[in-house]
Amino acid sequence: MSLPHAILGLLLDRPMTGYDLKLLFDKELNSFWPAQMSQIYRELGNLEAKEWVDSRIEVQESRPDRKVYSITGVGKQVFQEWMNRFPKSLISPCRDEFALRVFLGGRSARDEMQFQLRRFIREKQSEVATFTLLEKNYETMAKKNTDQAMYRRMTMRRSNIVAEALILWAEDCLEELEKKA
Amino acid sequence: MSLPHAILGLLLDRPMTGYDLKLLFDKELNSFWPAQMSQIYRELGNLEAKEWVDSRIEVQESRPDRKVYSITGVGKQVFQEWMNRFPKSLISPCRDEFALRVFLGGRSARDEMQFQLRRFIREKQSEVATFTLLEKNYETMAKKNTDQAMYRRMTMRRSNIVAEALILWAEDCLEELEKKA
DNA sequence: ATTTAATATATGCATAGTATAATAATGAAT
DNA sequence: ATTCATTATTATACTATGCATATATTAAAT
């Protein structure tokens, strides 16, 4: 139920096409709210039908025309209402296949689990590198003292510390498995 | 695509009803693979149609009859194949509404965000308490030196350290907001 | 007296998410 | 020469998930 509100929140900054939004989602929201192209375009259609956004066509010569979406007055209201009403529980369900595989890991060979844990660490390390860059970007922006940059930096920090905690966890697991061998 | 394999993996331990499975999911898998009743029963139906599990009815007098599912030979093979083939990426997409709300937090009043961060910390602390209990249970079981208990303890540890990292993060955010006020 | 909790299974509907491809033009790389 | 990458939108089909509800019985709690 949050994708429409995420899109409304992003359109508050500036009018954007579905393509623009997809780039933003991939770059900055991916670690806590990934969205597919098809989802974004469908949702923009829904939002326009509800008149929470409207659109104008920008003609281009060499490229397909751009359909630029803007948030409407009603859209702003709907977004603000959502922002003011937090859910009863702040814990979101999360499905993590790697965690499931570790849980069921007794059915796998130990050296296979060690191999996969090392792979997991490498993937998380590359995440940390990405998050750190984004965090620094927002740090620079935050010097202008806007709350927005501060909150976005906090979110990147969140993704970062979770990834770092998982690296430490995986390293602990590896150590235990190596001790057993 | 992992729910069927999660169920197969759990049925390797012992035959279970849909109800038994739901209790197990809620108690031990909830933090990394939550599942609804309706999902479990539907999936058991699918698995039985594929003959990866079979079932027998246990008649009860005072309660509705139990339909006890067991994993078949084919089911064991399918599970083992899944266990041996890890996905290309070990990072699962995760949607977290609270993180999204912080990201969009510039549109909210600071004291509201502080209130919600405090609420978030309390919820995470209660998670930590739950995970710690489960972790200790598995620690006791792990003394019998079975790999299964070790891996399950590792998974609980994972949920625990993520929750603890998020508490520290939220406390940092709170501090920064308080400094600004 | 009535509601709620626990045990037990199952279905229907709506929402959400994934996968893929069609269409269209350009420029860069192989 | 052909494939791939980028910019840009849309459609379709499929899978997964969530929420509510129906059925049935017993026992405990209000």
mmCIF file of N, CA, C and O in Angstrom, chain A residues 114-178:
data_model
loop_
_atom_site.group_PDB
_atom_site.id
_atom_site.type_symbol
_atom_site.label_atom_id
_atom_site.label_comp_id
_atom_site.label_asym_id
_atom_site.label_seq_id
_atom_site.Cartn_x
_atom_site.Cartn_y
_atom_site.Cartn_z
ATOM 1 N N GLN A 114 29.805 -22.535 3.924
ATOM 2 C CA GLN A 114 30.924 -21.606 4.084
ATOM 3 C C GLN A 114 31.145 -20.802 2.799
ATOM 4 O O GLN A 114 31.319 -19.584 2.840
ATOM 5 N N PHE A 115 31.087 -21.521 1.665
ATOM 6 C CA PHE A 115 31.242 -20.862 0.375
ATOM 7 C C PHE A 115 30.173 -19.782 0.183
ATOM 8 O O PHE A 115 30.474 -18.647 -0.229
ATOM 9 N N GLN A 116 28.940 -20.122 0.511
ATOM 10 C CA GLN A 116 27.832 -19.185 0.309
ATOM 11 C C GLN A 116 27.926 -18.001 1.271
ATOM 12 O O GLN A 116 27.573 -16.872 0.915
ATOM 13 N N LEU A 117 28.397 -18.251 2.488
ATOM 14 C CA LEU A 117 28.554 -17.155 3.451
ATOM 15 C C LEU A 117 29.610 -16.161 2.958
ATOM 16 O O LEU A 117 29.443 -14.939 3.105
ATOM 17 N N ARG A 118 30.663 -16.683 2.356
ATOM 18 C CA ARG A 118 31.694 -15.787 1.814
ATOM 19 C C ARG A 118 31.140 -14.953 0.673
ATOM 20 O O ARG A 118 31.418 -13.764 0.553
ATOM 21 N N ARG A 119 30.340 -15.608 -0.169
ATOM 22 C CA ARG A 119 29.695 -14.903 -1.277
ATOM 23 C C ARG A 119 28.768 -13.804 -0.735
ATOM 24 O O ARG A 119 28.754 -12.681 -1.241
ATOM 25 N N PHE A 120 28.029 -14.154 0.310
ATOM 26 C CA PHE A 120 27.114 -13.212 0.954
ATOM 27 C C PHE A 120 27.866 -11.979 1.459
ATOM 28 O O PHE A 120 27.449 -10.841 1.241
ATOM 29 N N ILE A 121 29.014 -12.211 2.095
ATOM 30 C CA ILE A 121 29.821 -11.117 2.619
ATOM 31 C C ILE A 121 30.262 -10.183 1.491
ATOM 32 O O ILE A 121 30.165 -8.964 1.605
ATOM 33 N N ARG A 122 30.721 -10.783 0.388
ATOM 34 C CA ARG A 122 31.155 -9.943 -0.740
ATOM 35 C C ARG A 122 30.003 -9.091 -1.273
ATOM 36 O O ARG A 122 30.174 -7.901 -1.549
ATOM 37 N N GLU A 123 28.836 -9.698 -1.403
ATOM 38 C CA GLU A 123 27.683 -8.933 -1.916
ATOM 39 C C GLU A 123 27.308 -7.786 -0.977
ATOM 40 O O GLU A 123 26.989 -6.683 -1.421
ATOM 41 N N LYS A 124 27.359 -8.078 0.317
ATOM 42 C CA LYS A 124 27.008 -7.048 1.297
ATOM 43 C C LYS A 124 28.053 -5.931 1.310
ATOM 44 O O LYS A 124 27.718 -4.760 1.490
ATOM 45 N N GLN A 125 29.312 -6.305 1.108
ATOM 46 C CA GLN A 125 30.367 -5.288 1.081
ATOM 47 C C GLN A 125 30.166 -4.328 -0.089
ATOM 48 O O GLN A 125 30.388 -3.122 0.041
ATOM 49 N N SER A 126 29.707 -4.880 -1.204
ATOM 50 C CA SER A 126 29.493 -3.992 -2.346
ATOM 51 C C SER A 126 28.275 -3.091 -2.100
ATOM 52 O O SER A 126 28.241 -1.934 -2.536
ATOM 53 N N GLU A 127 27.297 -3.611 -1.351
ATOM 54 C CA GLU A 127 26.169 -2.765 -0.937
ATOM 55 C C GLU A 127 26.656 -1.610 -0.067
ATOM 56 O O GLU A 127 26.261 -0.452 -0.264
ATOM 57 N N VAL A 128 27.508 -1.939 0.898
ATOM 58 C CA VAL A 128 28.027 -0.923 1.822
ATOM 59 C C VAL A 128 28.699 0.204 1.041
ATOM 60 O O VAL A 128 28.493 1.390 1.329
ATOM 61 N N ALA A 129 29.483 -0.175 0.010
ATOM 62 C CA ALA A 129 30.172 0.835 -0.790
ATOM 63 C C ALA A 129 29.163 1.785 -1.445
ATOM 64 O O ALA A 129 29.324 3.009 -1.412
ATOM 65 N N THR A 130 28.098 1.206 -2.007
ATOM 66 C CA THR A 130 27.049 2.019 -2.649
ATOM 67 C C THR A 130 26.361 2.938 -1.647
ATOM 68 O O THR A 130 26.193 4.136 -1.902
ATOM 69 N N PHE A 131 25.960 2.370 -0.514
ATOM 70 C CA PHE A 131 25.230 3.150 0.490
ATOM 71 C C PHE A 131 26.098 4.283 1.030
ATOM 72 O O PHE A 131 25.610 5.389 1.291
ATOM 73 N N THR A 132 27.390 4.000 1.197
ATOM 74 C CA THR A 132 28.292 5.006 1.752
ATOM 75 C C THR A 132 28.388 6.212 0.822
ATOM 76 O O THR A 132 28.371 7.362 1.280
ATOM 77 N N LEU A 133 28.462 5.935 -0.476
ATOM 78 C CA LEU A 133 28.499 7.033 -1.455
ATOM 79 C C LEU A 133 27.248 7.898 -1.353
ATOM 80 O O LEU A 133 27.323 9.131 -1.297
ATOM 81 N N LEU A 134 26.089 7.248 -1.352
ATOM 82 C CA LEU A 134 24.821 7.976 -1.266
ATOM 83 C C LEU A 134 24.743 8.778 0.029
ATOM 84 O O LEU A 134 24.292 9.927 0.046
ATOM 85 N N GLU A 135 25.215 8.145 1.108
ATOM 86 C CA GLU A 135 25.184 8.807 2.411
ATOM 87 C C GLU A 135 26.009 10.096 2.357
ATOM 88 O O GLU A 135 25.587 11.138 2.871
ATOM 89 N N LYS A 136 27.181 10.009 1.720
ATOM 90 C CA LYS A 136 28.061 11.176 1.638
ATOM 91 C C LYS A 136 27.439 12.277 0.785
ATOM 92 O O LYS A 136 27.564 13.459 1.100
ATOM 93 N N ASN A 137 26.781 11.867 -0.303
ATOM 94 C CA ASN A 137 26.056 12.841 -1.133
ATOM 95 C C ASN A 137 25.071 13.635 -0.295
ATOM 96 O O ASN A 137 25.000 14.856 -0.372
ATOM 97 N N TYR A 138 24.295 12.919 0.492
ATOM 98 C CA TYR A 138 23.279 13.587 1.304
ATOM 99 C C TYR A 138 23.901 14.410 2.413
ATOM 100 O O TYR A 138 23.359 15.437 2.813
ATOM 101 N N GLU A 139 25.065 13.964 2.891
ATOM 102 C CA GLU A 139 25.769 14.722 3.921
ATOM 103 C C GLU A 139 26.134 16.110 3.386
ATOM 104 O O GLU A 139 25.967 17.111 4.071
ATOM 105 N N THR A 140 26.632 16.132 2.149
ATOM 106 C CA THR A 140 26.977 17.398 1.514
ATOM 107 C C THR A 140 25.737 18.271 1.373
ATOM 108 O O THR A 140 25.742 19.456 1.726
ATOM 109 N N MET A 141 24.657 17.654 0.890
ATOM 110 C CA MET A 141 23.412 18.403 0.722
ATOM 111 C C MET A 141 22.854 18.900 2.055
ATOM 112 O O MET A 141 22.235 19.948 2.125
ATOM 113 N N ALA A 142 23.086 18.105 3.093
ATOM 114 C CA ALA A 142 22.502 18.429 4.393
ATOM 115 C C ALA A 142 23.105 19.684 4.999
ATOM 116 O O ALA A 142 22.532 20.276 5.911
ATOM 117 N N LYS A 143 24.271 20.093 4.489
ATOM 118 C CA LYS A 143 24.901 21.286 5.028
ATOM 119 C C LYS A 143 24.080 22.530 4.753
ATOM 120 O O LYS A 143 24.213 23.543 5.436
ATOM 121 N N LYS A 144 23.250 22.460 3.722
ATOM 122 C CA LYS A 144 22.312 23.561 3.457
ATOM 123 C C LYS A 144 21.178 23.564 4.475
ATOM 124 O O LYS A 144 20.259 24.369 4.402
ATOM 125 N N ASN A 145 21.245 22.572 5.383
ATOM 126 C CA ASN A 145 20.335 22.547 6.519
ATOM 127 C C ASN A 145 18.864 22.270 6.170
ATOM 128 O O ASN A 145 17.968 22.681 6.886
ATOM 129 N N THR A 146 18.643 21.574 5.102
ATOM 130 C CA THR A 146 17.265 21.181 4.807
ATOM 131 C C THR A 146 16.989 19.864 5.521
ATOM 132 O O THR A 146 17.837 18.980 5.587
ATOM 133 N N ASP A 147 15.771 19.741 6.079
ATOM 134 C CA ASP A 147 15.403 18.491 6.745
ATOM 135 C C ASP A 147 15.407 17.327 5.772
ATOM 136 O O ASP A 147 15.761 16.207 6.124
ATOM 137 N N GLN A 148 15.024 17.601 4.532
ATOM 138 C CA GLN A 148 14.924 16.515 3.567
ATOM 139 C C GLN A 148 16.232 15.743 3.424
ATOM 140 O O GLN A 148 16.247 14.518 3.507
ATOM 141 N N ALA A 149 17.325 16.476 3.197
ATOM 142 C CA ALA A 149 18.618 15.809 3.026
ATOM 143 C C ALA A 149 18.990 15.041 4.291
ATOM 144 O O ALA A 149 19.540 13.937 4.218
ATOM 145 N N MET A 150 18.665 15.596 5.448
ATOM 146 C CA MET A 150 18.964 14.914 6.711
ATOM 147 C C MET A 150 18.232 13.573 6.801
ATOM 148 O O MET A 150 18.841 12.544 7.094
ATOM 149 N N TYR A 151 16.952 13.592 6.508
ATOM 150 C CA TYR A 151 16.168 12.356 6.608
ATOM 151 C C TYR A 151 16.632 11.320 5.584
ATOM 152 O O TYR A 151 16.681 10.134 5.856
ATOM 153 N N ARG A 152 16.968 11.798 4.390
ATOM 154 C CA ARG A 152 17.416 10.849 3.370
ATOM 155 C C ARG A 152 18.781 10.275 3.740
ATOM 156 O O ARG A 152 19.047 9.095 3.520
ATOM 157 N N ARG A 153 19.625 11.099 4.332
ATOM 158 C CA ARG A 153 20.915 10.590 4.804
ATOM 159 C C ARG A 153 20.680 9.547 5.895
ATOM 160 O O ARG A 153 21.333 8.498 5.921
ATOM 161 N N MET A 154 19.732 9.796 6.797
ATOM 162 C CA MET A 154 19.415 8.832 7.859
ATOM 163 C C MET A 154 19.007 7.491 7.261
ATOM 164 O O MET A 154 19.415 6.431 7.757
ATOM 165 N N THR A 155 18.206 7.538 6.209
ATOM 166 C CA THR A 155 17.743 6.293 5.592
ATOM 167 C C THR A 155 18.911 5.506 4.995
ATOM 168 O O THR A 155 18.972 4.279 5.121
ATOM 169 N N MET A 156 19.835 6.231 4.350
ATOM 170 C CA MET A 156 21.006 5.560 3.785
ATOM 171 C C MET A 156 21.870 4.968 4.888
ATOM 172 O O MET A 156 22.376 3.858 4.769
ATOM 173 N N ARG A 157 22.012 5.733 5.975
ATOM 174 C CA ARG A 157 22.746 5.249 7.142
ATOM 175 C C ARG A 157 22.115 3.946 7.643
ATOM 176 O O ARG A 157 22.813 3.002 7.997
ATOM 177 N N ARG A 158 20.805 3.904 7.659
ATOM 178 C CA ARG A 158 20.083 2.705 8.103
ATOM 179 C C ARG A 158 20.448 1.492 7.246
ATOM 180 O O ARG A 158 20.814 0.430 7.762
ATOM 181 N N SER A 159 20.355 1.660 5.914
ATOM 182 C CA SER A 159 20.701 0.551 5.017
ATOM 183 C C SER A 159 22.144 0.129 5.256
ATOM 184 O O SER A 159 22.470 -1.062 5.237
ATOM 185 N N ASN A 160 22.993 1.100 5.481
ATOM 186 C CA ASN A 160 24.410 0.841 5.679
ATOM 187 C C ASN A 160 24.679 0.033 6.944
ATOM 188 O O ASN A 160 25.393 -0.968 6.902
ATOM 189 N N ILE A 161 24.100 0.454 8.040
ATOM 190 C CA ILE A 161 24.415 -0.253 9.289
ATOM 191 C C ILE A 161 23.809 -1.655 9.299
ATOM 192 O O ILE A 161 24.386 -2.574 9.872
ATOM 193 N N VAL A 162 22.677 -1.832 8.624
ATOM 194 C CA VAL A 162 22.109 -3.182 8.534
ATOM 195 C C VAL A 162 23.054 -4.082 7.741
ATOM 196 O O VAL A 162 23.354 -5.207 8.153
ATOM 197 N N ALA A 163 23.551 -3.556 6.616
ATOM 198 C CA ALA A 163 24.484 -4.344 5.802
ATOM 199 C C ALA A 163 25.747 -4.664 6.590
ATOM 200 O O ALA A 163 26.246 -5.796 6.564
ATOM 201 N N GLU A 164 26.259 -3.685 7.321
ATOM 202 C CA GLU A 164 27.478 -3.897 8.125
ATOM 203 C C GLU A 164 27.248 -4.936 9.222
ATOM 204 O O GLU A 164 28.105 -5.792 9.468
ATOM 205 N N ALA A 165 26.085 -4.860 9.848
ATOM 206 C CA ALA A 165 25.761 -5.834 10.903
ATOM 207 C C ALA A 165 25.699 -7.238 10.314
ATOM 208 O O ALA A 165 26.173 -8.208 10.926
ATOM 209 N N LEU A 166 25.152 -7.363 9.102
ATOM 210 C CA LEU A 166 25.034 -8.676 8.466
ATOM 211 C C LEU A 166 26.396 -9.230 8.070
ATOM 212 O O LEU A 166 26.620 -10.443 8.115
ATOM 213 N N ILE A 167 27.324 -8.340 7.714
ATOM 214 C CA ILE A 167 28.676 -8.791 7.393
ATOM 215 C C ILE A 167 29.330 -9.387 8.647
ATOM 216 O O ILE A 167 29.893 -10.485 8.611
ATOM 217 N N LEU A 168 29.203 -8.674 9.770
ATOM 218 C CA LEU A 168 29.762 -9.185 11.022
ATOM 219 C C LEU A 168 29.135 -10.528 11.397
ATOM 220 O O LEU A 168 29.823 -11.457 11.837
ATOM 221 N N TRP A 169 27.825 -10.611 11.212
ATOM 222 C CA TRP A 169 27.118 -11.870 11.517
ATOM 223 C C TRP A 169 27.671 -13.021 10.676
ATOM 224 O O TRP A 169 28.007 -14.084 11.199
ATOM 225 N N ALA A 170 27.800 -12.772 9.379
ATOM 226 C CA ALA A 170 28.260 -13.825 8.470
ATOM 227 C C ALA A 170 29.695 -14.238 8.804
ATOM 228 O O ALA A 170 30.052 -15.428 8.731
ATOM 229 N N GLU A 171 30.512 -13.256 9.203
ATOM 230 C CA GLU A 171 31.891 -13.561 9.587
ATOM 231 C C GLU A 171 31.925 -14.442 10.840
ATOM 232 O O GLU A 171 32.726 -15.381 10.925
ATOM 233 N N ASP A 172 31.038 -14.145 11.795
ATOM 234 C CA ASP A 172 30.913 -14.984 12.997
ATOM 235 C C ASP A 172 30.524 -16.409 12.635
ATOM 236 O O ASP A 172 31.076 -17.372 13.169
ATOM 237 N N CYS A 173 29.544 -16.533 11.737
ATOM 238 C CA CYS A 173 29.077 -17.855 11.314
ATOM 239 C C CYS A 173 30.223 -18.636 10.677
ATOM 240 O O CYS A 173 30.434 -19.817 10.984
ATOM 241 N N LEU A 174 30.961 -17.964 9.802
ATOM 242 C CA LEU A 174 32.093 -18.592 9.123
ATOM 243 C C LEU A 174 33.113 -19.119 10.132
ATOM 244 O O LEU A 174 33.591 -20.247 10.027
ATOM 245 N N GLU A 175 33.419 -18.271 11.103
ATOM 246 C CA GLU A 175 34.393 -18.639 12.127
ATOM 247 C C GLU A 175 33.950 -19.892 12.862
ATOM 248 O O GLU A 175 34.751 -20.811 13.074
ATOM 249 N N GLU A 176 32.681 -19.935 13.218
ATOM 250 C CA GLU A 176 32.159 -21.095 13.942
ATOM 251 C C GLU A 176 32.261 -22.359 13.097
ATOM 252 O O GLU A 176 32.640 -23.424 13.598
ATOM 253 N N LEU A 177 31.937 -22.228 11.810
ATOM 254 C CA LEU A 177 32.006 -23.389 10.919
ATOM 255 C C LEU A 177 33.443 -23.848 10.725
ATOM 256 O O LEU A 177 33.721 -25.048 10.656
ATOM 257 N N GLU A 178 34.381 -22.890 10.678
ATOM 258 C CA GLU A 178 35.787 -23.243 10.505
ATOM 259 C C GLU A 178 36.335 -23.936 11.741
ATOM 260 O O GLU A 178 37.150 -24.857 11.649
#
